[in-house]
Short mmCIF file of N, CA and C in Angstrom, two decimals:
data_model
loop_
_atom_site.label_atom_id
_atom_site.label_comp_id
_atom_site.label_asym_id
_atom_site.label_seq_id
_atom_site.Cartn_x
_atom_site.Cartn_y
_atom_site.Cartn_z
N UNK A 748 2.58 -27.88 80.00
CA UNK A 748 3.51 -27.95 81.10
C UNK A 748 4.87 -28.40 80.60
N UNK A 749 5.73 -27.80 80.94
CA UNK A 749 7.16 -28.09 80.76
C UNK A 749 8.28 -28.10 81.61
N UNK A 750 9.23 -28.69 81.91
CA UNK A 750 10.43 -28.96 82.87
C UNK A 750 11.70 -28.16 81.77
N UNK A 751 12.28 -27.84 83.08
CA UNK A 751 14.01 -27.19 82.86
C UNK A 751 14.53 -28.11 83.14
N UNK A 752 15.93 -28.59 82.34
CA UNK A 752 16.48 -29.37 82.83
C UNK A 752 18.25 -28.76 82.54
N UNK A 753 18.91 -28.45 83.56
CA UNK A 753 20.51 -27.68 83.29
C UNK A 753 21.46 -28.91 83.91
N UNK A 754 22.15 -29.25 82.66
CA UNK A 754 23.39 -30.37 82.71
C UNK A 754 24.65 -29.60 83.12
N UNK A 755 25.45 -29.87 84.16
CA UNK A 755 26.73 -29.11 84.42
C UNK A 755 27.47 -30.42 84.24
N UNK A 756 28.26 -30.46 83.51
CA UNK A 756 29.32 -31.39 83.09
C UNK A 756 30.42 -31.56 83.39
N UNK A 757 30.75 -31.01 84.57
CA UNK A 757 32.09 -31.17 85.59
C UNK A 757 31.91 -31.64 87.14
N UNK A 758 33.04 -32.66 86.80
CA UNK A 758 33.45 -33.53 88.24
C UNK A 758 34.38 -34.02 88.91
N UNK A 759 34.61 -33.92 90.01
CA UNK A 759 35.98 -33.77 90.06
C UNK A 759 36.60 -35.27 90.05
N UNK A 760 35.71 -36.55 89.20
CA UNK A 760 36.51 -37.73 88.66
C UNK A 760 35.43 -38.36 88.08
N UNK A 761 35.86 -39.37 86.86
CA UNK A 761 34.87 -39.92 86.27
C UNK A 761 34.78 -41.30 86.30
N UNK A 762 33.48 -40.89 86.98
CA UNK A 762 32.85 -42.61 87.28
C UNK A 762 32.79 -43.68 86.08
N UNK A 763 33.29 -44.96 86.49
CA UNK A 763 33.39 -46.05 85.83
C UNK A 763 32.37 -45.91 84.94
N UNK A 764 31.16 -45.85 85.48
CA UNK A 764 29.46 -46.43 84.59
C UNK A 764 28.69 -45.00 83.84
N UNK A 765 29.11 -43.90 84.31
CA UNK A 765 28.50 -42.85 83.91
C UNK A 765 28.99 -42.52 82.62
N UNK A 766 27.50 -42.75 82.43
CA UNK A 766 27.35 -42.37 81.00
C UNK A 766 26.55 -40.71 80.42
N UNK A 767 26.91 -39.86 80.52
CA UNK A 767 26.64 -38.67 81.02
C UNK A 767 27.69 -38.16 80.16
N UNK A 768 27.52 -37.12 79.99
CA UNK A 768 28.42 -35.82 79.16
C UNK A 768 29.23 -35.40 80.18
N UNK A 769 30.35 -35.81 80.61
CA UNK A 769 30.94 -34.94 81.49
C UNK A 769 32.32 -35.06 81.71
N UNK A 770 32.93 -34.11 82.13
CA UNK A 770 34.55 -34.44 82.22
C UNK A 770 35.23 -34.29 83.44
N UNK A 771 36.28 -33.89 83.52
CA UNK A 771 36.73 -34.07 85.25
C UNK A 771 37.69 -32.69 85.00
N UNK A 772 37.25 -32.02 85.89
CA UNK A 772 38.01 -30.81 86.04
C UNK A 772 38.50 -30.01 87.31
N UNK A 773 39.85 -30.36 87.16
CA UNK A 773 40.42 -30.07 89.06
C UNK A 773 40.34 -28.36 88.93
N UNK A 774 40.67 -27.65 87.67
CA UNK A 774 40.88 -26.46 88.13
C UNK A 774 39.84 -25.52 88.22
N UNK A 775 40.43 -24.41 88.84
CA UNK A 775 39.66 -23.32 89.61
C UNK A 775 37.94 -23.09 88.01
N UNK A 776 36.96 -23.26 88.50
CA UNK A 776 35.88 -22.71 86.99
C UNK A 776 35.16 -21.56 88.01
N UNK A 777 35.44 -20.44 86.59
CA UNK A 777 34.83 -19.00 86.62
C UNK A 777 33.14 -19.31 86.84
N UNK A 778 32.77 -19.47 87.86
CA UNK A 778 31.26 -19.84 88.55
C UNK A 778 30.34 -18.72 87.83
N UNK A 779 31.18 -17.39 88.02
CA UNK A 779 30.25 -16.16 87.68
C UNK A 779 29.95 -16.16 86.22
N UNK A 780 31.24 -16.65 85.46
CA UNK A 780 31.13 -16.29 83.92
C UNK A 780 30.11 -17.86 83.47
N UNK A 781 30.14 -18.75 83.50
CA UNK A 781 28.85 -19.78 83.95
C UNK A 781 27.61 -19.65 84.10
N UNK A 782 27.56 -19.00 85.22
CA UNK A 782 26.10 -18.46 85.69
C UNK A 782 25.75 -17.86 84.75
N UNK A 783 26.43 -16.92 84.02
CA UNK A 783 25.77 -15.54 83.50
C UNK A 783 25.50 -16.28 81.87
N UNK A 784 26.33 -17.35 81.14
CA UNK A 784 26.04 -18.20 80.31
C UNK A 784 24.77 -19.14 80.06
N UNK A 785 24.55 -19.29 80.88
CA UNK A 785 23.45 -20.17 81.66
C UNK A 785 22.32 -19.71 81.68
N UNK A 786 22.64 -18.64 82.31
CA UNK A 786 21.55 -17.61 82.15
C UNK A 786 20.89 -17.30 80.65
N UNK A 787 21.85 -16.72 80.31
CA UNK A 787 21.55 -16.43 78.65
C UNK A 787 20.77 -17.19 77.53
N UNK A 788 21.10 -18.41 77.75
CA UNK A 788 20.50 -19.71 76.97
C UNK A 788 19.29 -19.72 77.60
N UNK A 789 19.38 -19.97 78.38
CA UNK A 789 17.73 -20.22 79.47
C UNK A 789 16.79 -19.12 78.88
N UNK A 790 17.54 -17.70 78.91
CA UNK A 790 16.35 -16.87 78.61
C UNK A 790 16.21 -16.74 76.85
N UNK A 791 16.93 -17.11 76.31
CA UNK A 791 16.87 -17.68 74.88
C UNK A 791 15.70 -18.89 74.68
N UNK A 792 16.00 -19.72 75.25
CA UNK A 792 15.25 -20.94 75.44
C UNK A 792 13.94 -20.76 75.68
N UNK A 793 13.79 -19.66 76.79
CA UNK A 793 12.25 -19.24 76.88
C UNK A 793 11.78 -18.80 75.75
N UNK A 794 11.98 -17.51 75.23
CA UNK A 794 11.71 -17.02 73.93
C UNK A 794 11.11 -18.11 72.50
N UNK A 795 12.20 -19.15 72.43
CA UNK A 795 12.16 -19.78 71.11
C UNK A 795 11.13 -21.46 71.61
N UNK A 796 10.95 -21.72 72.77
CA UNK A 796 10.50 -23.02 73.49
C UNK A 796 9.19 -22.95 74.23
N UNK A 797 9.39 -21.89 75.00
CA UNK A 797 8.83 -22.20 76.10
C UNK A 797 7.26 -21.49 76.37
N UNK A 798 7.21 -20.51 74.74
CA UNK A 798 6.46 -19.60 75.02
C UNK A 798 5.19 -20.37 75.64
N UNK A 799 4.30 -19.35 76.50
CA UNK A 799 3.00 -19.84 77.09
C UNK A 799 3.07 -21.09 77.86
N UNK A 800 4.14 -21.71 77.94
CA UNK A 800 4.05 -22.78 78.80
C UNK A 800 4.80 -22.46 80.12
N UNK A 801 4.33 -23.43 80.97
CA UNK A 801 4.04 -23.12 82.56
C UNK A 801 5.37 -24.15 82.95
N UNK A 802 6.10 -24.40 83.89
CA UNK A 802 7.16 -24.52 84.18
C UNK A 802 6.67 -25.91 85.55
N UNK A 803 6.95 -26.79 85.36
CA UNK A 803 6.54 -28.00 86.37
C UNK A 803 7.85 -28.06 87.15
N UNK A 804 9.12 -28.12 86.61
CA UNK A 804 9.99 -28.47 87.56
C UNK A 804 11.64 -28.46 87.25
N UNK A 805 12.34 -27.79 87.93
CA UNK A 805 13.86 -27.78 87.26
C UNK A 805 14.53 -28.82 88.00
N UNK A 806 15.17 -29.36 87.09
CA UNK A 806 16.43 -29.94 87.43
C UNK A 806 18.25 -29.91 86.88
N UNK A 807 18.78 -30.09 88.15
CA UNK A 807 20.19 -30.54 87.86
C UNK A 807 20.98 -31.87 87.86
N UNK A 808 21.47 -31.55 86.82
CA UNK A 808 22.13 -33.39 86.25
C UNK A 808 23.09 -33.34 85.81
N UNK A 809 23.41 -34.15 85.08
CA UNK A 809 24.96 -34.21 84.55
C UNK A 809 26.04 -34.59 85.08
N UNK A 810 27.04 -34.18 84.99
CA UNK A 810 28.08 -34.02 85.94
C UNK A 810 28.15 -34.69 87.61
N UNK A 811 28.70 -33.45 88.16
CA UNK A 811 28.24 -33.52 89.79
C UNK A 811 27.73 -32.38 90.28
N UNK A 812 26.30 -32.25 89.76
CA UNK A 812 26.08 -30.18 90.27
C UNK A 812 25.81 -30.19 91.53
N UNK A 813 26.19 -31.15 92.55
CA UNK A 813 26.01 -30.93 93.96
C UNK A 813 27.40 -30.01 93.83
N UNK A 814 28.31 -29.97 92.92
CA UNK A 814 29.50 -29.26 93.22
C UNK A 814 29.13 -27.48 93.10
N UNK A 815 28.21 -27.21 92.56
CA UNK A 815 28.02 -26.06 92.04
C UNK A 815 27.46 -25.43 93.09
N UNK A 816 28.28 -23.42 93.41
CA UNK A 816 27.63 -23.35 94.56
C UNK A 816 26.60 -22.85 94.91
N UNK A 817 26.05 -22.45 95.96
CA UNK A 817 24.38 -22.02 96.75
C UNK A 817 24.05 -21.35 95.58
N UNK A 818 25.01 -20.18 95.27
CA UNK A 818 24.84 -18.71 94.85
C UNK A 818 24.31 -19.04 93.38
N UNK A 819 25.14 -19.73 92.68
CA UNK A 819 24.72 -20.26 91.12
C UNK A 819 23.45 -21.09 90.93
N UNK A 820 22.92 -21.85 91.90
CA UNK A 820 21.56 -22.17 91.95
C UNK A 820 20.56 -21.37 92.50
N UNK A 821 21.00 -20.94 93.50
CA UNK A 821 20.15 -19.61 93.62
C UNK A 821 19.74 -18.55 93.02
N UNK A 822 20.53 -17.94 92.24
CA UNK A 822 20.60 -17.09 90.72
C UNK A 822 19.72 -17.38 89.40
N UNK A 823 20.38 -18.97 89.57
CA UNK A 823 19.25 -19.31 88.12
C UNK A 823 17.90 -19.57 88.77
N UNK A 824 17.73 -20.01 89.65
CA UNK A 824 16.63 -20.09 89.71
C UNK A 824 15.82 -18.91 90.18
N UNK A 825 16.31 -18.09 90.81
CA UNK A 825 15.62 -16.55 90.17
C UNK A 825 14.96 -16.21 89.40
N UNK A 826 16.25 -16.41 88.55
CA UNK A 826 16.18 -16.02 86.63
C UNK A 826 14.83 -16.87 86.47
N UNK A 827 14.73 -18.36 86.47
CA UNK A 827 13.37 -18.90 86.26
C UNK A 827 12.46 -18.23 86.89
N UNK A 828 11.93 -18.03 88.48
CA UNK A 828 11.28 -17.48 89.25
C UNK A 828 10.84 -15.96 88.25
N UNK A 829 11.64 -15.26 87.89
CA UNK A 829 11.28 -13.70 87.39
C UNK A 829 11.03 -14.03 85.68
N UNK A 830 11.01 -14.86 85.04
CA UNK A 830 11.47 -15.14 83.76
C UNK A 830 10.00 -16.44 83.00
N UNK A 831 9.64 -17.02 84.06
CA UNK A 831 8.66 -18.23 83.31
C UNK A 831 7.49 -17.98 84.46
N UNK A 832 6.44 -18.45 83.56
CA UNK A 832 5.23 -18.65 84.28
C UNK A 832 5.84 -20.49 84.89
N UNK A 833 5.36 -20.18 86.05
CA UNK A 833 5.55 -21.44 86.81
C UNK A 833 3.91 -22.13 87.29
N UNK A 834 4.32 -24.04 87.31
CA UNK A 834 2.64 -24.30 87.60
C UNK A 834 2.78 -24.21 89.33
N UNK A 835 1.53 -24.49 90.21
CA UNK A 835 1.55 -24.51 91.05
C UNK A 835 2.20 -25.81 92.03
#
């Protein structure tokens, strides 16, 4: 059994205590060109990691990925959904 775990490292200010990889970024980020990055590694990741193992649970961290929108979590997790054996 294995977990996803996708760090988005942008916020729009950086907290005193967070200790986290992340930076603060006011301007406009290419969501689509992201996603499709994201994507890529992940299905890399399967290939070289993940083979035969079953998928317990994704998460988002890092940053502030409450900032990130419907569509880009919805997408990747597709990509997982069509892409990994998942457990029940």
């Amino acid at each position: 059994m294995s977990t996803i775990y996708i760090h988005w490292p942008f916020c729009v200010s950086k907290c005193s205590y967070c200790n986290f990889n992340s930076v603060v970024c006011n301007e406009r980020l290419d969501y689509g060109l992201w996603a499709e990055l994201y994507q890529n590694v992940l299905l890399k990741f399967r290939d070289e990691f993940y083979e035969g193992e079953s998928i317990t649970s994704v998460y988002f961290g890092g940053g502030t990925p409450s900032l990130l929108p419907v569509s880009f979590v919805h997408d990747f997790l597709d990509t997982v959904y069509k892409n990994f054996r998942l457990d029940n």
